[in-house]
C-alpha cells in the first residue's frame, strides 16, 4: 500500500491525498477557514457563506494540499506526486487545477490573492488559515493580540465628495478637499477602515445610490454631504448612511463663515465618532484633537492645497507647496500640513521639476510632522516612499510594522509595507502585505506589480499594474516575457513623468528598434545621476544594460544599488535578462552581499513581529 506521506525536496513533510501535514496522531480539522471561505474536508465541500462552490475531485485535493500547508512553498513535483501517486502526468495538469481554483475563488467574489506562483518552483497559499475542530477549538489562528483584534467590530467607511449646490467658485475646492480631510482624520482609528478619496471620487460619478456604493466599495457606511455658499456664509450638511439598507444613522449641519471653516471638519469627525459609538483610546482622542489647526486661515490654505495637488502636475504641486507654506506661516504646529508639504517637495525633486534642495526640505518637513505628531497616520504613509528611496527601506519596514499596533485596519499602512519589503528583497512578505491591504480594502490600488515583476511572474505583473497610470513596468514585463512586438506597440504614444522614467522607456524603445548603441548611451547617462533618486528605477536601467550585452557594467550597477539600499537576490538569479551575469567572476561576491543584506532585513522583520502582523 502506498504511503500517505512524502518528503518535499527541502525535507519538510507535506500532506498527500491521504492526510494532513501534521503529526500522525493529530486529527484532521473539521474545517479550514480563510477569507470568506470554509473548506470542509470530510464533506469534500468548499463554501462561501451559504453558497456551495463545486470543485472537481483533483481540484479539491489541490486546494486542500495548499491550504494545509498555507504560507509554505509547495513544490510542483511534490504536488504532482501527491495528487497523481500512481500516474505520470505533465505539469500542465497541475497548472490547469491552479487556474481553475483561481477562477473559482475569484468568481466567488474574492478580491485578494490566495495562490502565489513561485516561478519554476511551485505554489504557495497566502491567506491566513484557521483550523477548526468539532469541539470549536482553533489552531494556527491569530496571535492572541490578533485574536483580540479579530473580534473587535471594524466599520468600513467611505466619504464621498460633497455636492457644491450653488457652484460658487470660492467654495468649489471644499467639495473634494473637505471629505478627504475628514477621511484622513478618521483613518487613524483602529475601529474604522476608511476607503481612499480616489476611490470615493470615482464611485461618486453618476450619483449612485448607497446600495450600489456598498457593493462597489465594499463598505458599511457612506458619508455624503452638500455645501451651500451664500455671500460669506457656508452651510455644510452631512449624512452618515448605513450603506446596505440606506438608513441615515447620523446628520450633521455646520454653519460657518467662508473664512472660518476650522470647526466644520472637527464637528463632522466627532459627530461620526458619536453616531457610530466608537470607543476611542486616549491616544486616539489626542490625535483627533491635534488634527485641527489653530487658525481658520491656516485651515483654508490647507484645504485649498489639498484640492490643487490632486492634479499631480509640476504646476499644481508648486501651487500646493506654496499654499501649504502659507498654512504653516499661520500655524507652524499643524502636523498634517508639514507631511503633505514634504510630499510636494519630494515629488517636485524626484521628477526633476526642482533641484536637490527640495529633497532636504522634504526631509525637514517630515521631521517636523513626526516631531509634532509621532503617530500621525498621514505622515507615516506619505513618508515611506521617500525613506525607501533614500536607502532606508529596512527602517521604513520596521517603522510601519510597529505602527500596525495602533493602526491595524489602515490599508495604506500595508501598501507602504509592500514597497519597503520589496526594496529589502523580502518578496514573499511584500506579497503578503498586498494580501493584507486587499483584505482591508478590496478596491485599493497597490504597488504589488513591482514585486511580481521581481518574482518573474509577468502575467501577474500585467494584471496588477494600475490601468490609467502605466509608464514602464508593463512594457518591461511584456519584453521580459518575450512579447516584444506587444511592448513596442504599447510604447507608441506613451508619455512619462520626469526623473529616470524617460531613460527607462527611451532605452527600451531604442533597444526594441535594434538601436542598441543609442539604448546604452541613454542608460549610461541616466546612471550618472548622484545621488540616485529612485533605486528601483536604477535596477531597471541595470537590466537594460544586461540586455544590451554590457554585463560587467550591469553587475557594477547592481552592486552600487545594493549599497544604496535596494536588494533582490531572486531577480539576480531568475530574471532572464540578468542570468548571463552569473558567468562573471565577481557575480558570486555581489550575490553574497545581497543575500547578507536580505538576511539582515528578514531578521529585522521577524524582530518587529512581522509574521504576526502579516499573518
XYZ file of C-alpha atoms in Angstrom:
615
model
C 0.000 0.000 0.000
C 1.356 3.390 -0.941
C 2.277 5.641 1.994
C 0.106 8.695 2.531
C 3.152 10.852 3.344
C 6.011 12.170 1.285
C 9.033 14.375 1.889
C 9.492 17.595 -0.013
C 12.864 18.397 -1.531
C 13.540 20.637 1.461
C 12.997 17.751 3.862
C 9.738 19.132 5.305
C 6.840 16.700 5.459
C 3.875 17.627 3.327
C 0.411 16.170 3.023
C -0.653 13.897 0.211
C -4.195 12.945 -0.601
C -4.500 10.587 2.347
C -3.954 13.032 5.217
C -2.919 16.415 6.553
C 0.605 17.773 7.000
C 0.720 17.328 10.774
C 1.730 14.622 13.287
C 0.087 11.279 12.674
C -1.768 11.389 15.967
C -3.414 14.731 15.160
C -6.927 14.612 13.730
C -7.911 16.294 10.503
C -9.608 19.632 11.300
C -13.312 19.752 10.679
C -12.786 22.815 8.510
C -10.186 25.266 7.253
C -11.355 28.884 7.229
C -9.697 31.568 5.085
C -11.144 34.881 3.993
C -14.873 34.354 3.322
C -14.330 30.659 2.542
C -14.766 27.461 4.542
C -13.114 24.268 3.269
C -14.668 21.119 4.793
C -12.531 18.010 4.036
C -14.992 15.455 5.444
C -17.774 16.664 3.174
C -15.487 17.375 0.217
C -17.036 20.839 0.147
C -15.938 24.448 -0.339
C -18.354 27.048 0.984
C -18.640 30.806 0.813
C -21.322 31.705 3.328
C -24.370 29.626 2.393
C -23.131 29.078 -1.158
C -21.562 25.732 -2.071
C -18.819 26.023 -4.694
C -18.447 22.873 -6.736
C -14.913 21.638 -7.385
C -13.796 18.572 -9.334
C -12.072 15.906 -7.232
C -8.463 16.741 -8.186
C -9.043 20.492 -7.898
C -10.439 19.979 -4.383
C -7.415 17.850 -3.448
C -5.085 20.532 -4.834
C -6.747 23.240 -2.761
C -6.700 21.056 0.342
C -2.965 20.422 -0.030
C -2.227 24.116 -0.430
C -4.461 25.153 2.480
C -3.000 22.512 4.809
C 0.435 23.955 4.105
C -0.533 27.630 3.987
C 2.400 30.024 3.983
C 4.840 27.360 2.755
C 6.160 26.728 -0.732
C 4.626 23.606 -2.260
C 6.917 22.372 -4.986
C 5.426 21.194 -8.256
C 6.985 17.723 -8.028
C 5.629 17.220 -4.517
C 2.146 18.314 -5.517
C 2.084 16.115 -8.596
C 3.353 13.089 -6.645
C 0.657 13.657 -4.036
C -2.184 14.210 -6.497
C -1.255 11.506 -9.026
C 0.773 8.966 -6.987
C 0.430 6.137 -9.484
C 0.402 8.043 -12.746
C 2.718 10.106 -14.902
C 1.243 13.493 -15.760
C 2.580 16.681 -17.322
C 2.913 19.944 -15.398
C 0.050 21.354 -17.456
C -2.353 19.141 -15.492
C -1.335 20.812 -12.241
C -1.382 24.261 -13.841
C -4.959 23.693 -15.045
C -6.066 22.842 -11.498
C -4.425 26.000 -10.138
C -6.081 28.083 -12.860
C -9.483 26.584 -12.036
C -9.044 27.298 -8.320
C -8.147 30.921 -9.011
C -11.253 31.308 -11.162
C -13.499 29.737 -8.536
C -12.134 31.891 -5.729
C -12.341 34.965 -7.927
C -15.853 34.207 -9.218
C -16.963 33.845 -5.619
C -16.096 37.458 -5.001
C -12.605 37.176 -3.535
C -10.630 40.237 -4.495
C -7.322 39.286 -2.923
C -4.562 36.894 -3.861
C -4.830 33.369 -2.499
C -2.417 31.265 -4.551
C 1.019 32.644 -5.356
C 3.065 31.275 -8.248
C 6.747 30.865 -7.393
C 8.362 30.733 -10.861
C 9.984 27.414 -11.775
C 9.353 26.040 -8.278
C 5.730 25.739 -7.268
C 2.898 27.448 -5.438
C 2.186 28.986 -2.055
C -1.168 29.570 -0.354
C -1.012 33.107 1.042
C -4.190 33.643 3.020
C -4.181 33.198 6.821
C -5.899 29.888 7.657
C -7.789 28.998 10.855
C -8.217 25.279 11.607
C -11.491 24.409 13.344
C -12.250 21.154 15.165
C -15.672 19.815 16.065
C -15.173 20.944 19.640
C -14.773 24.523 18.428
C -11.028 24.588 19.162
C -9.000 26.658 16.711
C -5.307 26.208 15.990
C -2.838 28.056 13.804
C -5.109 31.081 14.027
C -4.160 34.587 15.045
C -1.690 35.589 17.692
C -3.569 36.421 20.963
C -3.339 40.120 20.142
C -4.653 39.356 16.657
C -7.454 37.269 18.150
C -8.483 40.210 20.314
C -8.469 42.396 17.240
C -10.435 39.874 15.198
C -13.474 40.039 17.462
C -13.339 43.842 17.565
C -16.049 45.288 15.330
C -14.417 47.197 12.472
C -16.602 49.508 10.411
C -15.772 50.178 6.756
C -16.497 53.760 5.712
C -16.224 55.915 2.604
C -16.600 59.706 2.432
C -17.908 60.796 -0.966
C -17.167 64.215 -2.475
C -19.684 66.782 -1.247
C -22.009 68.498 -3.710
C -21.455 72.265 -4.055
C -25.048 73.338 -4.582
C -24.727 76.867 -5.901
C -21.495 76.452 -7.836
C -19.773 79.326 -6.047
C -16.122 79.200 -7.160
C -14.971 80.371 -3.741
C -16.340 77.181 -2.159
C -15.716 74.795 -5.055
C -12.497 73.442 -3.570
C -14.375 72.200 -0.490
C -16.326 69.575 -2.449
C -13.322 67.244 -2.607
C -10.915 68.590 -0.014
C -13.271 68.648 2.981
C -14.395 64.967 2.844
C -10.802 63.986 2.006
C -9.598 65.755 5.169
C -12.338 64.031 7.180
C -11.240 60.646 5.783
C -7.611 61.346 6.692
C -8.596 62.151 10.284
C -10.682 59.004 10.676
C -8.123 56.711 9.010
C -6.012 56.566 12.167
C -8.788 54.975 14.267
C -8.411 51.234 14.782
C -12.181 50.672 14.801
C -12.533 52.014 11.239
C -11.264 51.093 7.801
C -11.568 54.155 5.565
C -11.618 53.946 1.773
C -9.352 56.293 -0.164
C -10.562 59.611 -1.551
C -9.566 58.442 -5.056
C -11.995 55.523 -4.849
C -14.646 57.853 -3.427
C -14.250 60.306 -6.314
C -14.609 57.538 -8.893
C -17.672 55.967 -7.275
C -19.458 59.289 -6.855
C -19.732 59.800 -10.613
C -23.326 59.460 -11.747
C -24.792 59.860 -8.216
C -25.246 56.140 -7.442
C -27.492 55.096 -4.558
C -25.968 53.898 -1.255
C -26.639 50.244 -2.015
C -24.658 50.477 -5.265
C -21.805 52.133 -3.396
C -21.961 49.422 -0.739
C -21.429 46.794 -3.394
C -18.751 48.667 -5.315
C -16.714 49.975 -2.379
C -17.470 47.047 -0.036
C -18.367 49.360 2.854
C -20.802 49.573 5.748
C -21.150 53.349 5.986
C -21.246 56.190 3.451
C -20.717 59.842 4.323
C -22.410 62.125 1.804
C -22.904 65.849 2.026
C -23.592 69.169 0.394
C -22.176 72.683 0.608
C -24.215 75.839 0.139
C -22.375 79.138 -0.121
C -24.253 82.410 0.243
C -22.171 85.610 0.251
C -19.676 84.973 3.061
C -21.581 82.140 4.755
C -21.155 78.417 4.189
C -23.660 75.782 5.215
C -22.283 72.229 5.243
C -24.758 69.372 5.608
C -23.604 65.784 6.039
C -25.379 62.456 6.349
C -23.900 59.186 7.554
C -25.776 56.399 5.781
C -25.839 52.697 6.555
C -24.985 51.616 3.024
C -26.704 48.201 2.709
C -30.074 49.488 3.995
C -29.907 53.170 3.029
C -30.785 54.186 6.590
C -29.463 57.548 7.833
C -27.677 56.983 11.149
C -26.313 60.492 11.646
C -26.962 64.026 10.337
C -24.631 66.995 10.736
C -25.273 70.641 9.911
C -22.483 73.206 10.240
C -22.786 76.923 9.562
C -19.615 78.955 9.252
C -18.102 81.917 7.505
C -16.172 81.046 4.364
C -13.043 82.389 6.049
C -13.682 80.423 9.248
C -14.070 76.765 8.288
C -11.990 75.413 11.110
C -14.883 73.898 13.093
C -16.558 72.080 10.212
C -14.154 69.126 9.932
C -13.886 68.821 13.721
C -17.658 68.751 14.241
C -18.298 66.208 11.487
C -15.449 63.923 12.584
C -16.603 63.909 16.219
C -20.214 63.571 15.035
C -19.302 60.386 13.139
C -17.464 59.035 16.180
C -20.543 59.661 18.328
C -23.023 58.289 15.757
C -21.070 55.040 15.423
C -20.487 54.846 19.185
C -16.772 54.287 18.602
C -14.689 53.535 21.665
C -11.588 55.681 21.272
C -8.404 55.240 23.229
C -6.981 58.260 24.994
C -4.222 58.323 22.381
C -6.769 58.402 19.535
C -8.613 61.285 21.166
C -5.385 63.267 21.421
C -4.581 62.632 17.757
C -8.057 63.771 16.664
C -7.810 66.918 18.765
C -4.409 67.687 17.249
C -5.707 67.223 13.694
C -7.349 70.652 13.567
C -5.146 73.734 13.024
C -5.157 76.661 15.408
C -6.021 79.196 12.706
C -9.026 79.348 10.384
C -6.858 80.903 7.672
C -4.396 78.020 8.031
C -7.215 75.531 7.527
C -8.456 77.278 4.393
C -4.938 77.273 2.900
C -4.620 73.574 3.817
C -7.887 72.566 2.136
C -7.102 74.612 -0.962
C -3.665 72.973 -1.208
C -5.202 69.502 -0.882
C -7.571 70.297 -3.729
C -4.885 71.701 -6.026
C -2.338 68.903 -5.546
C -4.811 66.280 -6.803
C -3.717 67.066 -10.380
C -0.134 65.855 -9.682
C 1.449 68.128 -12.316
C 4.527 70.266 -11.739
C 2.388 73.411 -11.806
C -0.282 72.098 -9.417
C 2.301 70.721 -6.988
C 4.168 74.039 -6.980
C 0.942 75.890 -6.194
C 0.054 73.361 -3.485
C 3.530 73.692 -1.977
C 3.099 77.452 -1.680
C -0.355 77.059 -0.134
C 0.986 74.602 2.454
C 3.700 77.131 3.254
C 1.056 79.805 3.817
C -0.856 77.376 6.016
C 2.245 76.805 8.132
C 3.008 80.503 8.315
C -0.379 80.817 10.039
C 0.070 77.693 12.201
C 3.643 76.293 12.371
C 2.433 73.400 14.558
C -0.038 71.808 12.142
C 1.496 68.363 11.511
C -0.695 67.231 8.544
C 0.384 70.286 6.539
C 4.050 69.505 7.218
C 3.544 65.927 5.987
C 1.808 66.991 2.779
C 4.377 69.733 2.195
C 7.096 67.076 2.490
C 5.447 65.006 -0.227
C 5.190 68.060 -2.508
C 8.892 68.831 -2.096
C 9.867 65.219 -2.710
C 7.711 64.781 -5.816
C 8.961 68.021 -7.355
C 12.574 66.949 -6.759
C 12.198 63.306 -7.782
C 10.797 64.061 -11.222
C 13.314 66.792 -11.939
C 10.949 69.730 -11.577
C 13.057 71.253 -8.790
C 16.655 70.933 -7.634
C 18.200 68.806 -4.862
C 17.452 71.451 -2.219
C 13.833 70.272 -2.334
C 14.916 66.843 -1.096
C 16.442 68.400 2.022
C 13.305 70.471 2.511
C 11.198 67.320 2.193
C 13.246 65.591 4.899
C 12.873 68.595 7.191
C 9.111 68.791 6.597
C 8.602 65.159 7.575
C 10.909 65.622 10.572
C 8.643 68.443 11.766
C 5.480 66.378 11.177
C 6.778 63.481 13.290
C 8.090 65.806 15.993
C 4.635 67.382 16.315
C 2.576 64.188 15.979
C 4.679 60.984 16.187
C 1.789 58.654 15.324
C 0.121 60.708 12.603
C -1.014 58.092 10.099
C -0.886 60.532 7.188
C 2.786 61.301 7.870
C 3.750 57.627 8.184
C 2.023 56.732 4.932
C 3.466 59.633 2.925
C 6.993 59.249 4.289
C 7.535 55.637 3.211
C 8.361 56.281 -0.498
C 10.925 58.922 0.459
C 12.517 56.777 3.148
C 12.851 53.749 0.865
C 14.334 55.817 -1.964
C 16.909 57.214 0.493
C 18.229 53.693 1.105
C 16.403 53.162 4.400
C 13.854 50.568 3.354
C 14.598 48.361 6.351
C 13.942 51.265 8.728
C 10.704 52.033 6.874
C 9.614 48.408 7.156
C 10.261 48.258 10.903
C 8.582 51.634 11.462
C 5.403 50.529 9.686
C 5.317 47.168 11.452
C 5.471 48.934 14.800
C 2.720 51.345 13.736
C 0.407 48.417 12.990
C -0.361 48.056 16.706
C -2.085 51.451 16.589
C -3.487 51.202 13.047
C -4.248 47.537 12.325
C -7.086 48.436 9.957
C -5.374 51.101 7.840
C -4.842 49.615 4.346
C -2.432 52.418 3.406
C -0.002 51.188 6.061
C 0.191 47.832 4.306
C 0.626 49.392 0.860
C 3.719 51.078 2.303
C 4.944 47.723 3.566
C 4.658 46.317 0.036
C 7.313 48.757 -1.167
C 9.528 48.611 1.935
C 9.661 44.799 1.932
C 10.318 44.687 -1.818
C 13.271 47.062 -1.540
C 14.675 44.766 1.169
C 14.369 41.757 -1.140
C 11.608 40.210 1.008
C 9.308 39.436 -1.892
C 7.053 36.893 -0.189
C 6.490 39.335 2.662
C 5.723 42.077 0.139
C 3.023 39.930 -1.469
C 1.608 39.126 1.963
C 1.383 42.856 2.713
C -0.565 43.291 -0.521
C -2.876 40.478 0.516
C -3.489 42.182 3.885
C -4.168 45.566 2.262
C -6.693 43.967 -0.097
C -8.397 42.219 2.812
C -8.981 45.638 4.358
C -9.887 47.426 1.130
C -10.772 45.227 -1.831
C -10.565 48.231 -4.200
C -7.226 49.654 -3.090
C -4.506 50.122 -5.710
C -1.133 48.836 -4.522
C 2.385 48.588 -5.931
C 2.485 44.784 -5.824
C 3.054 44.667 -9.608
C 6.693 45.594 -8.959
C 7.002 42.675 -6.565
C 5.523 40.221 -9.049
C 7.971 41.510 -11.658
C 10.939 40.705 -9.422
C 9.436 37.267 -8.784
C 9.357 36.718 -12.541
C 5.552 36.410 -12.604
C 4.957 38.681 -15.592
C 1.310 37.772 -16.082
C 0.521 38.910 -12.567
C 2.644 41.997 -13.118
C 0.385 42.960 -16.007
C -2.717 42.035 -14.018
C -1.856 44.266 -11.065
C -0.144 47.188 -12.802
C -2.588 50.076 -12.404
C -4.596 50.850 -15.527
C -4.674 54.518 -16.468
C -1.332 55.250 -14.822
C 1.031 52.988 -16.721
C 4.535 54.217 -17.510
C 7.094 51.454 -17.827
C 6.510 48.265 -15.866
C 4.009 46.715 -18.263
C 6.446 47.348 -21.124
C 9.269 45.663 -19.200
C 7.040 42.697 -18.346
C 5.969 42.198 -21.954
C 9.569 42.383 -23.185
C 10.874 40.042 -20.471
C 8.145 37.542 -21.324
C 9.260 37.524 -24.967
C 6.292 39.601 -26.170
C 8.498 42.301 -27.654
C 6.159 43.236 -30.502
C 3.415 43.995 -27.968
C 5.848 46.045 -25.897
C 6.902 48.072 -28.946
C 3.282 48.734 -29.872
C 2.404 49.799 -26.306
C 5.332 52.228 -26.356
C 3.756 54.223 -29.165
C 2.416 57.455 -27.778
C 3.406 56.550 -24.212
C 4.392 59.591 -22.162
C 6.224 59.627 -18.857
C 6.974 61.908 -15.929
C 10.429 63.271 -15.204
C 13.237 61.666 -13.239
C 14.716 58.413 -14.528
C 11.488 57.172 -16.120
C 12.161 58.718 -19.561
C 15.545 56.989 -19.690
C 13.940 53.655 -18.850
C 11.335 53.949 -21.581
C 13.584 55.521 -24.215
C 16.343 52.957 -23.751
C 13.798 50.159 -24.124
C 12.287 51.876 -27.163
C 15.650 52.048 -28.975
C 16.534 48.523 -27.915
C 13.327 47.108 -29.381
C 14.058 49.044 -32.581
C 17.506 47.448 -32.770
C 19.487 50.617 -31.976
C 21.472 49.125 -29.108
C 24.198 51.770 -29.109
C 21.629 54.520 -28.505
C 19.968 52.454 -25.798
C 23.283 52.021 -23.957
C 24.086 55.717 -24.288
C 20.773 56.698 -22.654
C 21.221 54.254 -19.781
C 24.793 55.328 -19.054
C 23.784 58.963 -18.901
C 20.921 58.208 -16.512
C 23.180 56.141 -14.236
C 25.498 59.121 -13.784
C 22.932 60.841 -11.541
C 24.099 61.100 -7.945
C 22.547 60.517 -5.579
C 20.178 58.025 -7.147
C 16.678 59.457 -6.996
C 14.965 56.119 -7.422
C 16.906 52.903 -6.643
C 14.224 50.726 -8.201
C 14.458 52.690 -11.459
C 18.214 52.131 -11.357
C 17.581 48.384 -11.167
C 15.573 48.536 -14.405
C 18.351 50.519 -16.063
C 20.869 47.873 -14.978
C 18.636 45.216 -16.535
C 18.650 47.178 -19.773
C 22.455 47.218 -19.802
C 22.453 43.463 -19.314
C 20.044 43.021 -22.229
C 22.404 45.030 -24.444
C 25.294 42.722 -23.528
C 27.074 45.140 -21.162
C 27.205 42.530 -18.434
C 30.080 43.917 -16.367
C 28.509 47.384 -16.244
C 25.156 45.899 -15.303
C 26.656 43.937 -12.419
C 28.553 47.021 -11.248
C 25.278 48.994 -11.201
C 23.578 46.251 -9.186
C 26.477 46.243 -6.725
C 26.089 50.015 -6.259
C 22.369 49.559 -5.960
C 22.875 47.128 -3.102
C 24.868 49.716 -1.194
C 22.113 52.245 -1.940
C 19.506 50.082 -0.236
C 17.811 48.021 -2.958
C 18.337 44.239 -2.863
C 16.839 41.383 -4.817
C 18.647 38.067 -4.994
C 15.620 36.444 -6.658
C 15.871 38.723 -9.694
C 19.657 38.307 -9.859
C 19.246 34.573 -10.200
C 15.986 34.280 -12.168
C 15.481 37.394 -14.314
C 16.057 36.290 -17.942
C 17.971 39.478 -18.763
C 20.241 39.148 -15.713
C 21.012 35.437 -15.906
C 24.106 35.945 -18.133
C 25.697 37.903 -15.262
C 26.166 34.667 -13.322
C 29.106 33.844 -15.587
C 31.133 36.844 -14.350
C 33.923 36.221 -11.859
C 32.637 38.677 -9.257
C 28.963 37.706 -9.568
C 29.012 35.427 -6.531
C 30.558 38.121 -4.369
C 27.832 40.599 -5.278
C 25.158 37.957 -4.758
C 26.582 37.030 -1.340
C 26.385 40.674 -0.235
C 22.775 40.887 -1.436
C 21.914 37.698 0.454
C 23.581 39.032 3.611
C 21.552 42.228 3.479
C 18.354 40.303 2.831
C 19.098 38.091 5.834
C 19.561 41.199 7.991
C 16.265 42.578 6.737
C 14.485 39.300 7.417
C 15.836 39.259 10.956
C 14.603 42.841 11.431
C 11.222 41.840 10.000
C 10.898 38.967 12.433
C 12.173 41.091 15.313
C 9.377 43.605 14.608
C 6.814 40.772 14.780
C 6.273 40.918 11.029
C 4.981 37.360 10.710
C 2.164 38.128 13.134
C 1.376 41.479 11.522
C 1.062 39.903 8.071
C -0.287 36.621 9.409
